Amino acid sequence: MTARTELSDEALSDLTRRGYSRRGIGKVLSLFAVAPALGSALAAPAVAQEAKGMVMIGANECWTGPLAPGAAAAAAAIATGNRYTGAQREAFAKAVASVEGVPPSHVMAWPGSSDPMARIIVTYCSPTRGLVVANPTFELAESVARYMGVKVAKVPLKADYGHDVKAMLAADPNAGVYYICTPNNPSATLTSLPDVEWLIANKPAGSIVLLDEAYIHFSEARPGAYLAAQDKEVIVLRTFSKLFGMAGMRLGATIARPDLMAKTMRYDGLMASYALPNPSLVCGTASLTEAGLIKARRDEMIAVRSKTLALLDKRGIEHLPAEANFFMVDWKKPAKEVQAAFARESIAIGRSWPIWPTRSRITVGSATEMAAFDAAVVKLNL
Ligand code: PLP
């Protein structure tokens, strides 16, 4: 992403009005240049795992690449790579809109979901309007907020591992963003739509419920796009990095009332980053209408996951219920040690979270990869 060095007068006075200091404004500018770096800093452990021959089940990626129709469309688009994007982005928005039942005006394409997430935090949080997240959850929203000097409230998940929306509102009744990740990374558990609706109905005016549905296609739960179609103050975040196997191709979408996203684009003027690679756009467009292939991929993941979870159950190893392509295992001993033991078996499992130091997140890989994981569980006598 390229950042301009100057903000418009309108953007500048908006930031000043919302309580940002000169230093904070400098950070807004630099954030748009470093947001991808923030994202890749979080992904660094995964990159480090790319050692040859490792079974990589630590970074919640899909075990395989794009769906065949998407890959074919992307390959064909390379031949017309001399042309700037335009029609492809519109076609993408229309396809998302038809699948999700929202107007095309409510859909925007992005290079993954990290970029819009960073913008949404900058736009709706400030030194006087905080961020509320679950604990544990995906950390990018919190990282951006901390970088900007925004107050962050972290609220433990409920006993059923859904977000505790009432406690989240109570933790900061005047927050700028309430971040709900469902299925949640790393717990792989869902937050019910009635709970999300309650938060939208009770949150302060002008704030946003940011509904991150990165893993929704791996679940059979109803998606939350209908909330955006009702023009509520909610922004739904989607990525093609997970079930669609496009993490390295960078494609995501926001689904929201158009003015909510327009507000996030005023700090970076004439951003060049809004042009997206055609192969990624056409790959996403050709993939997301393939309901049969999406279901087949989800079913394949569920079958592989069930087999491994059955082994863990048989051995009396505790794990959370899983609604995504990963699950949380409680080893009842330091997860870092267990991760190191798996690494010695050439298996890169996921990390732990500070609130859960004895639990590791395991990504569901291919049947072969999970057979290797299962064998290591037995070998390591876990
Ligand atoms: N949201 C969640 C919950 C994630 O787990 C991730 C990545 O792991 C992202 C968003 C960002 O992914 P991307 O920028 O590839 O869309």
mmCIF file with all atom_site columns, N, CA and C and ligand atoms in Angstrom, residues 39 59-61 111-117 137-140 179 181-185 212-215 237-242 246-248 250-252 326 361, ligand 1:
data_model
loop_
_atom_site.group_PDB
_atom_site.id
_atom_site.type_symbol
_atom_site.label_atom_id
_atom_site.label_alt_id
_atom_site.label_comp_id
_atom_site.label_asym_id
_atom_site.label_entity_id
_atom_site.label_seq_id
_atom_site.pdbx_PDB_ins_code
_atom_site.Cartn_x
_atom_site.Cartn_y
_atom_site.Cartn_z
_atom_site.occupancy
_atom_site.B_iso_or_equiv
_atom_site.pdbx_formal_charge
_atom_site.auth_seq_id
_atom_site.auth_comp_id
_atom_site.auth_asym_id
_atom_site.auth_atom_id
_atom_site.pdbx_PDB_model_num
ATOM   1   N N  . GLY A 1 39  ? 0.381   -6.731  9.672  1.00 0.00 ? 39  GLY A N  1
ATOM   2   C CA . GLY A 1 39  ? -0.203  -8.036  9.382  1.00 0.00 ? 39  GLY A CA 1
ATOM   3   C C  . GLY A 1 39  ? 0.873   -9.097  9.248  1.00 0.00 ? 39  GLY A C  1
ATOM   4   N N  . ALA A 1 59  ? -1.059  -22.087 11.009 1.00 0.00 ? 59  ALA A N  1
ATOM   5   C CA . ALA A 1 59  ? -1.418  -20.710 10.646 1.00 0.00 ? 59  ALA A CA 1
ATOM   6   C C  . ALA A 1 59  ? -2.829  -20.566 10.074 1.00 0.00 ? 59  ALA A C  1
ATOM   7   N N  . ASN A 1 60  ? -3.673  -21.570 10.300 1.00 0.00 ? 60  ASN A N  1
ATOM   8   C CA . ASN A 1 60  ? -5.074  -21.493 9.853  1.00 0.00 ? 60  ASN A CA 1
ATOM   9   C C  . ASN A 1 60  ? -5.252  -21.281 8.355  1.00 0.00 ? 60  ASN A C  1
ATOM   10  N N  . GLU A 1 61  ? -4.254  -21.674 7.596  1.00 0.00 ? 61  GLU A N  1
ATOM   11  C CA . GLU A 1 61  ? -4.433  -21.600 6.149  1.00 0.00 ? 61  GLU A CA 1
ATOM   12  C C  . GLU A 1 61  ? -5.242  -22.814 5.693  1.00 0.00 ? 61  GLU A C  1
ATOM   13  N N  . PRO A 1 111 ? -7.550  -6.043  -0.450 1.00 0.00 ? 111 PRO A N  1
ATOM   14  C CA . PRO A 1 111 ? -6.486  -7.065  -0.501 1.00 0.00 ? 111 PRO A CA 1
ATOM   15  C C  . PRO A 1 111 ? -6.419  -7.845  0.810  1.00 0.00 ? 111 PRO A C  1
ATOM   16  N N  . GLY A 1 112 ? -7.367  -8.722  1.014  1.00 0.00 ? 112 GLY A N  1
ATOM   17  C CA . GLY A 1 112 ? -7.488  -9.439  2.294  1.00 0.00 ? 112 GLY A CA 1
ATOM   18  C C  . GLY A 1 112 ? -8.367  -8.638  3.242  1.00 0.00 ? 112 GLY A C  1
ATOM   19  N N  . SER A 1 113 ? -8.439  -9.063  4.490  1.00 0.00 ? 113 SER A N  1
ATOM   20  C CA . SER A 1 113 ? -9.293  -8.345  5.440  1.00 0.00 ? 113 SER A CA 1
ATOM   21  C C  . SER A 1 113 ? -8.491  -7.542  6.465  1.00 0.00 ? 113 SER A C  1
ATOM   22  N N  . SER A 1 114 ? -7.167  -7.710  6.490  1.00 0.00 ? 114 SER A N  1
ATOM   23  C CA . SER A 1 114 ? -6.359  -6.950  7.454  1.00 0.00 ? 114 SER A CA 1
ATOM   24  C C  . SER A 1 114 ? -6.399  -5.457  7.152  1.00 0.00 ? 114 SER A C  1
ATOM   25  N N  . ASP A 1 115 ? -6.332  -5.114  5.861  1.00 0.00 ? 115 ASP A N  1
ATOM   26  C CA . ASP A 1 115 ? -6.319  -3.695  5.473  1.00 0.00 ? 115 ASP A CA 1
ATOM   27  C C  . ASP A 1 115 ? -7.596  -2.988  5.928  1.00 0.00 ? 115 ASP A C  1
ATOM   28  N N  . PRO A 1 116 ? -8.789  -3.486  5.551  1.00 0.00 ? 116 PRO A N  1
ATOM   29  C CA . PRO A 1 116 ? -9.977  -2.766  6.028  1.00 0.00 ? 116 PRO A CA 1
ATOM   30  C C  . PRO A 1 116 ? -10.097 -2.774  7.550  1.00 0.00 ? 116 PRO A C  1
ATOM   31  N N  . MET A 1 117 ? -9.607  -3.848  8.197  1.00 0.00 ? 117 MET A N  1
ATOM   32  C CA . MET A 1 117 ? -9.700  -3.880  9.663  1.00 0.00 ? 117 MET A CA 1
ATOM   33  C C  . MET A 1 117 ? -8.913  -2.709  10.259 1.00 0.00 ? 117 MET A C  1
ATOM   34  N N  . THR A 1 137 ? -8.764  -13.550 21.249 1.00 0.00 ? 137 THR A N  1
ATOM   35  C CA . THR A 1 137 ? -9.288  -13.403 19.891 1.00 0.00 ? 137 THR A CA 1
ATOM   36  C C  . THR A 1 137 ? -8.142  -13.051 18.960 1.00 0.00 ? 137 THR A C  1
ATOM   37  N N  . PHE A 1 138 ? -8.443  -12.903 17.682 1.00 0.00 ? 138 PHE A N  1
ATOM   38  C CA . PHE A 1 138 ? -7.438  -12.498 16.689 1.00 0.00 ? 138 PHE A CA 1
ATOM   39  C C  . PHE A 1 138 ? -6.946  -11.103 17.057 1.00 0.00 ? 138 PHE A C  1
ATOM   40  N N  . GLU A 1 139 ? -5.618  -10.893 17.049 1.00 0.00 ? 139 GLU A N  1
ATOM   41  C CA . GLU A 1 139 ? -5.066  -9.694  17.691 1.00 0.00 ? 139 GLU A CA 1
ATOM   42  C C  . GLU A 1 139 ? -4.878  -8.470  16.808 1.00 0.00 ? 139 GLU A C  1
ATOM   43  N N  . LEU A 1 140 ? -5.162  -8.546  15.523 1.00 0.00 ? 140 LEU A N  1
ATOM   44  C CA . LEU A 1 140 ? -4.795  -7.406  14.671 1.00 0.00 ? 140 LEU A CA 1
ATOM   45  C C  . LEU A 1 140 ? -5.514  -6.112  15.083 1.00 0.00 ? 140 LEU A C  1
ATOM   46  N N  . TYR A 1 179 ? -15.427 -5.518  18.530 1.00 0.00 ? 179 TYR A N  1
ATOM   47  C CA . TYR A 1 179 ? -14.944 -6.505  17.544 1.00 0.00 ? 179 TYR A CA 1
ATOM   48  C C  . TYR A 1 179 ? -15.440 -7.898  17.919 1.00 0.00 ? 179 TYR A C  1
ATOM   49  N N  . CYS A 1 181 ? -15.456 -11.768 16.494 1.00 0.00 ? 181 CYS A N  1
ATOM   50  C CA . CYS A 1 181 ? -14.875 -12.688 15.521 1.00 0.00 ? 181 CYS A CA 1
ATOM   51  C C  . CYS A 1 181 ? -15.639 -14.011 15.648 1.00 0.00 ? 181 CYS A C  1
ATOM   52  N N  . THR A 1 182 ? -16.360 -14.399 14.595 1.00 0.00 ? 182 THR A N  1
ATOM   53  C CA . THR A 1 182 ? -17.164 -15.615 14.700 1.00 0.00 ? 182 THR A CA 1
ATOM   54  C C  . THR A 1 182 ? -17.164 -16.385 13.380 1.00 0.00 ? 182 THR A C  1
ATOM   55  N N  . PRO A 1 183 ? -16.736 -17.648 13.350 1.00 0.00 ? 183 PRO A N  1
ATOM   56  C CA . PRO A 1 183 ? -16.106 -18.375 14.452 1.00 0.00 ? 183 PRO A CA 1
ATOM   57  C C  . PRO A 1 183 ? -14.851 -17.630 14.932 1.00 0.00 ? 183 PRO A C  1
ATOM   58  N N  . ASN A 1 184 ? -14.636 -17.677 16.240 1.00 0.00 ? 184 ASN A N  1
ATOM   59  C CA . ASN A 1 184 ? -13.545 -16.902 16.824 1.00 0.00 ? 184 ASN A CA 1
ATOM   60  C C  . ASN A 1 184 ? -12.191 -17.584 16.613 1.00 0.00 ? 184 ASN A C  1
ATOM   61  N N  . ASN A 1 185 ? -11.217 -16.792 16.242 1.00 0.00 ? 185 ASN A N  1
ATOM   62  C CA . ASN A 1 185 ? -9.833  -17.261 16.206 1.00 0.00 ? 185 ASN A CA 1
ATOM   63  C C  . ASN A 1 185 ? -9.193  -16.802 17.520 1.00 0.00 ? 185 ASN A C  1
ATOM   64  N N  . ASP A 1 212 ? -16.194 -10.057 12.199 1.00 0.00 ? 212 ASP A N  1
ATOM   65  C CA . ASP A 1 212 ? -15.156 -10.711 11.400 1.00 0.00 ? 212 ASP A CA 1
ATOM   66  C C  . ASP A 1 212 ? -15.549 -12.175 11.177 1.00 0.00 ? 212 ASP A C  1
ATOM   67  N N  . GLU A 1 213 ? -15.913 -12.465 9.923  1.00 0.00 ? 213 GLU A N  1
ATOM   68  C CA . GLU A 1 213 ? -16.367 -13.820 9.583  1.00 0.00 ? 213 GLU A CA 1
ATOM   69  C C  . GLU A 1 213 ? -15.336 -14.536 8.699  1.00 0.00 ? 213 GLU A C  1
ATOM   70  N N  . ALA A 1 214 ? -14.064 -14.404 9.062  1.00 0.00 ? 214 ALA A N  1
ATOM   71  C CA . ALA A 1 214 ? -13.000 -14.997 8.241  1.00 0.00 ? 214 ALA A CA 1
ATOM   72  C C  . ALA A 1 214 ? -13.221 -16.497 8.007  1.00 0.00 ? 214 ALA A C  1
ATOM   73  N N  . TYR A 1 215 ? -13.768 -17.182 9.008  1.00 0.00 ? 215 TYR A N  1
ATOM   74  C CA . TYR A 1 215 ? -13.861 -18.658 8.933  1.00 0.00 ? 215 TYR A CA 1
ATOM   75  C C  . TYR A 1 215 ? -15.290 -19.157 8.724  1.00 0.00 ? 215 TYR A C  1
ATOM   76  N N  . LEU A 1 237 ? -16.705 -8.378  7.838  1.00 0.00 ? 237 LEU A N  1
ATOM   77  C CA . LEU A 1 237 ? -15.405 -8.578  7.184  1.00 0.00 ? 237 LEU A CA 1
ATOM   78  C C  . LEU A 1 237 ? -15.329 -9.998  6.668  1.00 0.00 ? 237 LEU A C  1
ATOM   79  N N  . ARG A 1 238 ? -14.922 -10.143 5.416  1.00 0.00 ? 238 ARG A N  1
ATOM   80  C CA . ARG A 1 238 ? -14.733 -11.480 4.835  1.00 0.00 ? 238 ARG A CA 1
ATOM   81  C C  . ARG A 1 238 ? -13.345 -11.566 4.211  1.00 0.00 ? 238 ARG A C  1
ATOM   82  N N  . THR A 1 239 ? -12.817 -12.760 4.191  1.00 0.00 ? 239 THR A N  1
ATOM   83  C CA . THR A 1 239 ? -11.531 -12.962 3.528  1.00 0.00 ? 239 THR A CA 1
ATOM   84  C C  . THR A 1 239 ? -11.596 -14.198 2.654  1.00 0.00 ? 239 THR A C  1
ATOM   85  N N  . PHE A 1 240 ? -10.786 -14.198 1.603  1.00 0.00 ? 240 PHE A N  1
ATOM   86  C CA . PHE A 1 240 ? -10.662 -15.385 0.750  1.00 0.00 ? 240 PHE A CA 1
ATOM   87  C C  . PHE A 1 240 ? -9.407  -16.180 1.127  1.00 0.00 ? 240 PHE A C  1
ATOM   88  N N  . SER A 1 241 ? -8.811  -15.797 2.272  1.00 0.00 ? 241 SER A N  1
ATOM   89  C CA . SER A 1 241 ? -7.564  -16.437 2.714  1.00 0.00 ? 241 SER A CA 1
ATOM   90  C C  . SER A 1 241 ? -7.802  -17.805 3.340  1.00 0.00 ? 241 SER A C  1
ATOM   91  N N  . LYS A 1 242 ? -9.030  -18.156 3.649  1.00 0.00 ? 242 LYS A N  1
ATOM   92  C CA . LYS A 1 242 ? -9.270  -19.371 4.433  1.00 0.00 ? 242 LYS A CA 1
ATOM   93  C C  . LYS A 1 242 ? -9.865  -20.460 3.536  1.00 0.00 ? 242 LYS A C  1
ATOM   94  N N  . MET A 1 246 ? -6.821  -18.737 -0.718 1.00 0.00 ? 246 MET A N  1
ATOM   95  C CA . MET A 1 246 ? -6.185  -17.641 -1.460 1.00 0.00 ? 246 MET A CA 1
ATOM   96  C C  . MET A 1 246 ? -5.355  -16.714 -0.567 1.00 0.00 ? 246 MET A C  1
ATOM   97  N N  . ALA A 1 247 ? -4.833  -17.233 0.553  1.00 0.00 ? 247 ALA A N  1
ATOM   98  C CA . ALA A 1 247 ? -4.115  -16.342 1.490  1.00 0.00 ? 247 ALA A CA 1
ATOM   99  C C  . ALA A 1 247 ? -2.988  -15.573 0.802  1.00 0.00 ? 247 ALA A C  1
ATOM   100 N N  . GLY A 1 248 ? -2.278  -16.227 -0.094 1.00 0.00 ? 248 GLY A N  1
ATOM   101 C CA . GLY A 1 248 ? -1.170  -15.563 -0.776 1.00 0.00 ? 248 GLY A CA 1
ATOM   102 C C  . GLY A 1 248 ? -1.618  -14.703 -1.937 1.00 0.00 ? 248 GLY A C  1
ATOM   103 N N  . ARG A 1 250 ? -4.305  -12.546 -1.698 1.00 0.00 ? 250 ARG A N  1
ATOM   104 C CA . ARG A 1 250 ? -4.808  -11.339 -1.071 1.00 0.00 ? 250 ARG A CA 1
ATOM   105 C C  . ARG A 1 250 ? -6.131  -10.860 -1.650 1.00 0.00 ? 250 ARG A C  1
ATOM   106 N N  . LEU A 1 251 ? -7.216  -11.363 -1.108 1.00 0.00 ? 251 LEU A N  1
ATOM   107 C CA . LEU A 1 251 ? -8.543  -10.861 -1.489 1.00 0.00 ? 251 LEU A CA 1
ATOM   108 C C  . LEU A 1 251 ? -9.465  -10.954 -0.285 1.00 0.00 ? 251 LEU A C  1
ATOM   109 N N  . GLY A 1 252 ? -10.186 -9.889  -0.062 1.00 0.00 ? 252 GLY A N  1
ATOM   110 C CA . GLY A 1 252 ? -11.171 -9.861  1.013  1.00 0.00 ? 252 GLY A CA 1
ATOM   111 C C  . GLY A 1 252 ? -12.310 -8.950  0.611  1.00 0.00 ? 252 GLY A C  1
ATOM   112 N N  . PHE A 1 326 ? -9.822  -25.235 12.562 1.00 0.00 ? 326 PHE A N  1
ATOM   113 C CA . PHE A 1 326 ? -8.800  -25.325 13.604 1.00 0.00 ? 326 PHE A CA 1
ATOM   114 C C  . PHE A 1 326 ? -9.505  -25.662 14.903 1.00 0.00 ? 326 PHE A C  1
ATOM   115 N N  . ARG A 1 361 ? -3.340  -24.046 19.447 1.00 0.00 ? 361 ARG A N  1
ATOM   116 C CA . ARG A 1 361 ? -4.284  -24.043 18.332 1.00 0.00 ? 361 ARG A CA 1
ATOM   117 C C  . ARG A 1 361 ? -3.717  -24.910 17.220 1.00 0.00 ? 361 ARG A C  1
HETATM 118 N N1 . PLP B 2 .   ? -9.456  -12.177 10.661 1.00 0.00 ? 1   PLP B N1 1
HETATM 119 C C1 . PLP B 2 .   ? -9.127  -13.324 11.259 1.00 0.00 ? 1   PLP B C1 1
HETATM 120 C C2 . PLP B 2 .   ? -10.023 -13.859 12.321 1.00 0.00 ? 1   PLP B C2 1
HETATM 121 C C3 . PLP B 2 .   ? -7.970  -14.012 10.902 1.00 0.00 ? 1   PLP B C3 1
HETATM 122 O O1 . PLP B 2 .   ? -7.666  -15.159 11.530 1.00 0.00 ? 1   PLP B O1 1
HETATM 123 C C4 . PLP B 2 .   ? -7.142  -13.461 9.896  1.00 0.00 ? 1   PLP B C4 1
HETATM 124 C C5 . PLP B 2 .   ? -5.902  -14.139 9.498  1.00 0.00 ? 1   PLP B C5 1
HETATM 125 O O2 . PLP B 2 .   ? -5.494  -15.142 10.001 1.00 0.00 ? 1   PLP B O2 1
HETATM 126 C C6 . PLP B 2 .   ? -7.534  -12.256 9.307  1.00 0.00 ? 1   PLP B C6 1
HETATM 127 C C7 . PLP B 2 .   ? -8.701  -11.643 9.704  1.00 0.00 ? 1   PLP B C7 1
HETATM 128 C C8 . PLP B 2 .   ? -6.703  -11.560 8.282  1.00 0.00 ? 1   PLP B C8 1
HETATM 129 O O3 . PLP B 2 .   ? -6.502  -12.303 7.165  1.00 0.00 ? 1   PLP B O3 1
HETATM 130 P P1 . PLP B 2 .   ? -6.323  -11.704 5.714  1.00 0.00 ? 1   PLP B P1 1
HETATM 131 O O4 . PLP B 2 .   ? -5.719  -10.339 5.800  1.00 0.00 ? 1   PLP B O4 1
HETATM 132 O O5 . PLP B 2 .   ? -5.490  -12.689 5.010  1.00 0.00 ? 1   PLP B O5 1
HETATM 133 O O6 . PLP B 2 .   ? -7.705  -11.614 5.153  1.00 0.00 ? 1   PLP B O6 1
#
